[in-house]
Amino acid sequence: WVDGTAAGYKPDDALLRADFAEYLMAWGVRQTRPHAPGSVFADIPASSERVHAAAEALTRPGALILNRSPSSLPVLRIDGTGFMPSAQVTREETAYALVQAMSRQAQAEAHSGPMMAFDDAGNAVEVADAEAIDPALRGHVQEALLLKIIEAEFADGVARVHPKTAVTRADYAAAAFKTFVNLPLP
C-alpha cells in the first residue's frame, strides 16, 4: 500500500500527489485510458507514465471496482485542469480519497449537522476547526472520523482535525491500514 522511495522509506516526508495517486490504485480502480493520444494533465512529466495512468484513472467518475455506479465521484479530486503531482496531500484530501476508495460515498453524503469526533472514552466532541474543511469534503471527513481512518486531536475538551495539514508518508500508511481494516471483505 505504501512503497519506499529510491532514497528509502522516508516516513516523515510529506506525501506528494504523484505517490498518493500510485498508492490509491491499490484500492481497485478501473484503469481505462482516454481515446485521444496524450495525457489529460499537462503538468505531469511525460516520463511519468505510471503517474499519468493513475491520475487519469483516479480523477474519473465511476472509477471504483467496489462501486459499479458510473455516477460515483472520482477517488481523487482535482482543482481546475492540473493534477499538481508535486503538491503535498492534506488530511482532508486523504479522508476524501480513502472514504471514496471504500465505496462509502452515500454514507459520506448523508452526514449533516455539526461535525463530531469521538474521544478515547467514546464521548462525542464537536470538531472546532470544521469550518476550515472544504465544504465538498465535510461528509467524507466526518465518515473518516467515524471509521477512525483519521483521528482528531483532543486537547482541553476540544477536537481538531487540522484539515489543511500535510500528510506524511507514515500518516498515510497508518490511514491506509485503518481503511483496509474497515473494508467489507468476505
Tab-separated table of C-alpha atoms in Angstrom:
chain	number	residue	atom	x	y	z
A	1	TRP	CA	0.000	0.000	0.000
A	2	VAL	CA	2.958	2.338	0.552
A	3	ASP	CA	6.277	1.905	-1.218
A	4	GLY	CA	9.615	3.355	-0.299
A	5	THR	CA	11.492	5.843	-2.417
A	6	ALA	CA	14.863	5.406	-4.126
A	7	ALA	CA	16.346	7.081	-1.026
A	8	GLY	CA	14.479	4.827	1.438
A	9	TYR	CA	11.045	4.862	3.048
A	10	LYS	CA	11.249	8.462	4.325
A	11	PRO	CA	8.291	8.196	6.754
A	12	ASP	CA	8.458	11.835	7.859
A	13	ASP	CA	8.434	13.277	4.323
A	14	ALA	CA	5.209	14.841	3.109
A	15	LEU	CA	3.169	12.603	0.826
A	16	LEU	CA	3.044	14.065	-2.683
A	17	ARG	CA	0.086	13.716	-5.033
A	18	ALA	CA	2.103	11.676	-7.555
A	19	ASP	CA	2.869	8.992	-4.938
A	20	PHE	CA	-0.638	9.261	-3.481
A	21	ALA	CA	-2.125	8.536	-6.912
A	22	GLU	CA	0.036	5.450	-7.338
A	23	TYR	CA	-0.847	4.191	-3.848
A	24	LEU	CA	-4.573	4.727	-4.400
A	25	MET	CA	-4.530	2.438	-7.429
A	26	ALA	CA	-4.285	-0.490	-4.985
A	27	TRP	CA	-7.893	0.156	-3.917
A	28	GLY	CA	-9.412	-1.363	-7.055
A	29	VAL	CA	-9.612	1.364	-9.661
A	30	ARG	CA	-10.662	0.757	-13.244
A	31	GLN	CA	-7.727	1.548	-15.463
A	32	THR	CA	-9.255	2.852	-18.650
A	33	ARG	CA	-7.273	5.086	-20.958
A	34	PRO	CA	-8.544	8.063	-22.947
A	35	HIS	CA	-9.148	7.533	-26.646
A	36	ALA	CA	-7.208	10.650	-27.612
A	37	PRO	CA	-3.420	10.409	-27.546
A	38	GLY	CA	-1.525	12.288	-24.848
A	39	SER	CA	-2.295	12.945	-21.231
A	40	VAL	CA	-5.197	14.817	-19.736
A	41	PHE	CA	-2.754	16.519	-17.364
A	42	ALA	CA	-0.033	18.644	-18.914
A	43	ASP	CA	1.643	19.229	-15.531
A	44	ILE	CA	2.739	15.577	-15.161
A	45	PRO	CA	6.146	14.960	-16.763
A	46	ALA	CA	5.958	12.802	-19.900
A	47	SER	CA	8.428	10.347	-18.361
A	48	SER	CA	5.977	9.579	-15.520
A	49	GLU	CA	3.735	7.110	-17.344
A	50	ARG	CA	2.555	5.385	-14.141
A	51	VAL	CA	1.549	8.710	-12.602
A	52	HIS	CA	-0.257	9.674	-15.842
A	53	ALA	CA	-2.209	6.414	-15.835
A	54	ALA	CA	-3.045	6.631	-12.134
A	55	ALA	CA	-4.074	10.305	-12.298
A	56	GLU	CA	-6.321	9.706	-15.290
A	57	ALA	CA	-7.984	6.664	-13.707
A	58	LEU	CA	-8.456	8.186	-10.249
A	59	THR	CA	-9.919	11.503	-11.371
A	60	ARG	CA	-12.734	9.990	-13.446
A	61	PRO	CA	-16.221	9.447	-12.082
A	62	GLY	CA	-17.206	5.823	-11.645
A	63	ALA	CA	-13.611	4.640	-11.338
A	64	LEU	CA	-14.012	2.180	-8.472
A	65	ILE	CA	-14.463	-1.523	-8.931
A	66	LEU	CA	-16.134	-1.691	-5.472
A	67	ASN	CA	-18.775	0.795	-6.647
A	68	ARG	CA	-20.204	-0.036	-10.037
A	69	SER	CA	-22.189	3.186	-10.258
A	70	PRO	CA	-20.953	5.320	-13.163
A	71	SER	CA	-22.091	8.371	-11.203
A	72	SER	CA	-19.800	7.809	-8.221
A	73	LEU	CA	-17.399	10.665	-7.620
A	74	PRO	CA	-13.723	10.268	-8.547
A	75	VAL	CA	-11.395	8.780	-5.947
A	76	LEU	CA	-9.090	11.782	-6.258
A	77	ARG	CA	-10.292	15.318	-6.823
A	78	ILE	CA	-8.571	17.903	-8.966
A	79	ASP	CA	-8.771	21.663	-8.855
A	80	GLY	CA	-9.010	23.011	-12.385
A	81	THR	CA	-7.184	21.163	-15.133
A	82	GLY	CA	-3.846	20.481	-13.417
A	83	PHE	CA	-3.014	17.414	-11.363
A	84	MET	CA	-0.269	19.090	-9.298
A	85	PRO	CA	1.878	15.936	-8.870
A	86	SER	CA	4.376	17.686	-6.571
A	87	ALA	CA	1.746	19.168	-4.243
A	88	GLN	CA	1.515	17.877	-0.699
A	89	VAL	CA	-1.550	15.816	0.214
A	90	THR	CA	-3.678	17.193	3.063
A	91	ARG	CA	-5.607	15.393	5.786
A	92	GLU	CA	-8.951	16.328	4.218
A	93	GLU	CA	-7.836	15.023	0.805
A	94	THR	CA	-6.699	11.771	2.397
A	95	ALA	CA	-10.035	11.367	4.186
A	96	TYR	CA	-11.962	12.030	0.972
A	97	ALA	CA	-9.903	9.627	-1.165
A	98	LEU	CA	-9.944	6.751	1.321
A	99	VAL	CA	-13.670	7.057	2.014
A	100	GLN	CA	-14.266	7.040	-1.760
A	101	ALA	CA	-11.927	4.053	-2.106
A	102	MET	CA	-14.121	2.194	0.390
A	103	SER	CA	-17.186	2.995	-1.735
A	104	ARG	CA	-18.795	4.930	1.128
A	105	GLN	CA	-19.833	7.993	-0.851
A	106	ALA	CA	-23.515	7.584	0.082
A	107	GLN	CA	-22.686	7.409	3.786
A	108	ALA	CA	-20.437	10.468	3.490
A	109	GLU	CA	-23.109	12.452	1.667
A	110	ALA	CA	-25.693	11.570	4.329
A	111	HIS	CA	-23.828	13.454	7.070
A	112	SER	CA	-25.284	16.776	8.123
A	113	GLY	CA	-25.166	18.940	11.182
A	114	PRO	CA	-22.145	19.627	13.339
A	115	MET	CA	-19.016	17.560	12.781
A	116	MET	CA	-18.219	15.257	15.661
A	117	ALA	CA	-15.175	13.246	16.724
A	118	PHE	CA	-15.123	10.606	19.420
A	119	ASP	CA	-12.507	10.640	22.151
A	120	ASP	CA	-10.974	7.510	23.705
A	121	ALA	CA	-13.885	7.232	26.139
A	122	GLY	CA	-16.408	7.310	23.271
A	123	ASN	CA	-17.651	10.823	24.046
A	124	ALA	CA	-18.801	12.874	21.068
A	125	VAL	CA	-16.897	16.141	20.812
A	126	GLU	CA	-17.721	18.813	18.253
A	127	VAL	CA	-14.867	19.499	15.821
A	128	ALA	CA	-13.691	23.056	16.480
A	129	ASP	CA	-11.977	23.575	13.125
A	130	ALA	CA	-14.807	22.138	10.988
A	131	GLU	CA	-15.232	25.460	9.179
A	132	ALA	CA	-11.697	25.090	7.797
A	133	ILE	CA	-12.720	21.917	5.938
A	134	ASP	CA	-13.650	22.298	2.278
A	135	PRO	CA	-17.483	22.094	2.291
A	136	ALA	CA	-17.387	19.500	-0.510
A	137	LEU	CA	-15.250	17.245	1.707
A	138	ARG	CA	-17.026	17.657	5.069
A	139	GLY	CA	-19.109	14.488	4.805
A	140	HIS	CA	-16.096	12.443	3.792
A	141	VAL	CA	-14.033	13.830	6.669
A	142	GLN	CA	-16.887	13.043	9.078
A	143	GLU	CA	-17.103	9.490	7.732
A	144	ALA	CA	-13.323	9.091	8.071
A	145	LEU	CA	-13.540	10.299	11.679
A	146	LEU	CA	-16.335	7.835	12.462
A	147	LEU	CA	-14.345	4.967	10.951
A	148	LYS	CA	-11.173	6.198	12.720
A	149	ILE	CA	-9.339	6.403	9.381
A	150	ILE	CA	-8.167	9.805	10.502
A	151	GLU	CA	-8.052	10.823	14.126
A	152	ALA	CA	-8.933	14.129	15.688
A	153	GLU	CA	-6.590	15.791	18.129
A	154	PHE	CA	-8.167	16.312	21.551
A	155	ALA	CA	-6.944	18.998	23.926
A	156	ASP	CA	-8.841	20.662	26.764
A	157	GLY	CA	-12.167	19.177	25.663
A	158	VAL	CA	-11.792	20.447	22.086
A	159	ALA	CA	-11.406	18.285	18.970
A	160	ARG	CA	-9.436	19.486	15.962
A	161	VAL	CA	-8.927	17.794	12.593
A	162	HIS	CA	-6.296	20.118	11.082
A	163	PRO	CA	-7.737	19.522	7.596
A	164	LYS	CA	-5.147	21.536	5.647
A	165	THR	CA	-2.142	19.914	7.352
A	166	ALA	CA	0.130	17.905	5.059
A	167	VAL	CA	0.086	14.134	5.494
A	168	THR	CA	3.397	12.366	5.922
A	169	ARG	CA	4.154	9.071	4.233
A	170	ALA	CA	3.826	7.362	7.637
A	171	ASP	CA	0.483	9.110	8.290
A	172	TYR	CA	-0.829	7.762	5.002
A	173	ALA	CA	0.429	4.248	5.755
A	174	ALA	CA	-1.484	4.313	9.055
A	175	ALA	CA	-4.640	5.687	7.407
A	176	ALA	CA	-4.430	3.094	4.616
A	177	PHE	CA	-4.141	0.309	7.185
A	178	LYS	CA	-7.158	1.637	9.113
A	179	THR	CA	-9.103	1.851	5.850
A	180	PHE	CA	-8.218	-1.717	4.908
A	181	VAL	CA	-9.423	-2.929	8.311
A	182	ASN	CA	-12.817	-1.303	7.592
A	183	LEU	CA	-13.277	-2.820	4.125
A	184	PRO	CA	-16.337	-5.061	3.845
A	185	LEU	CA	-14.432	-8.150	2.740
A	186	PRO	CA	-15.927	-11.651	2.999
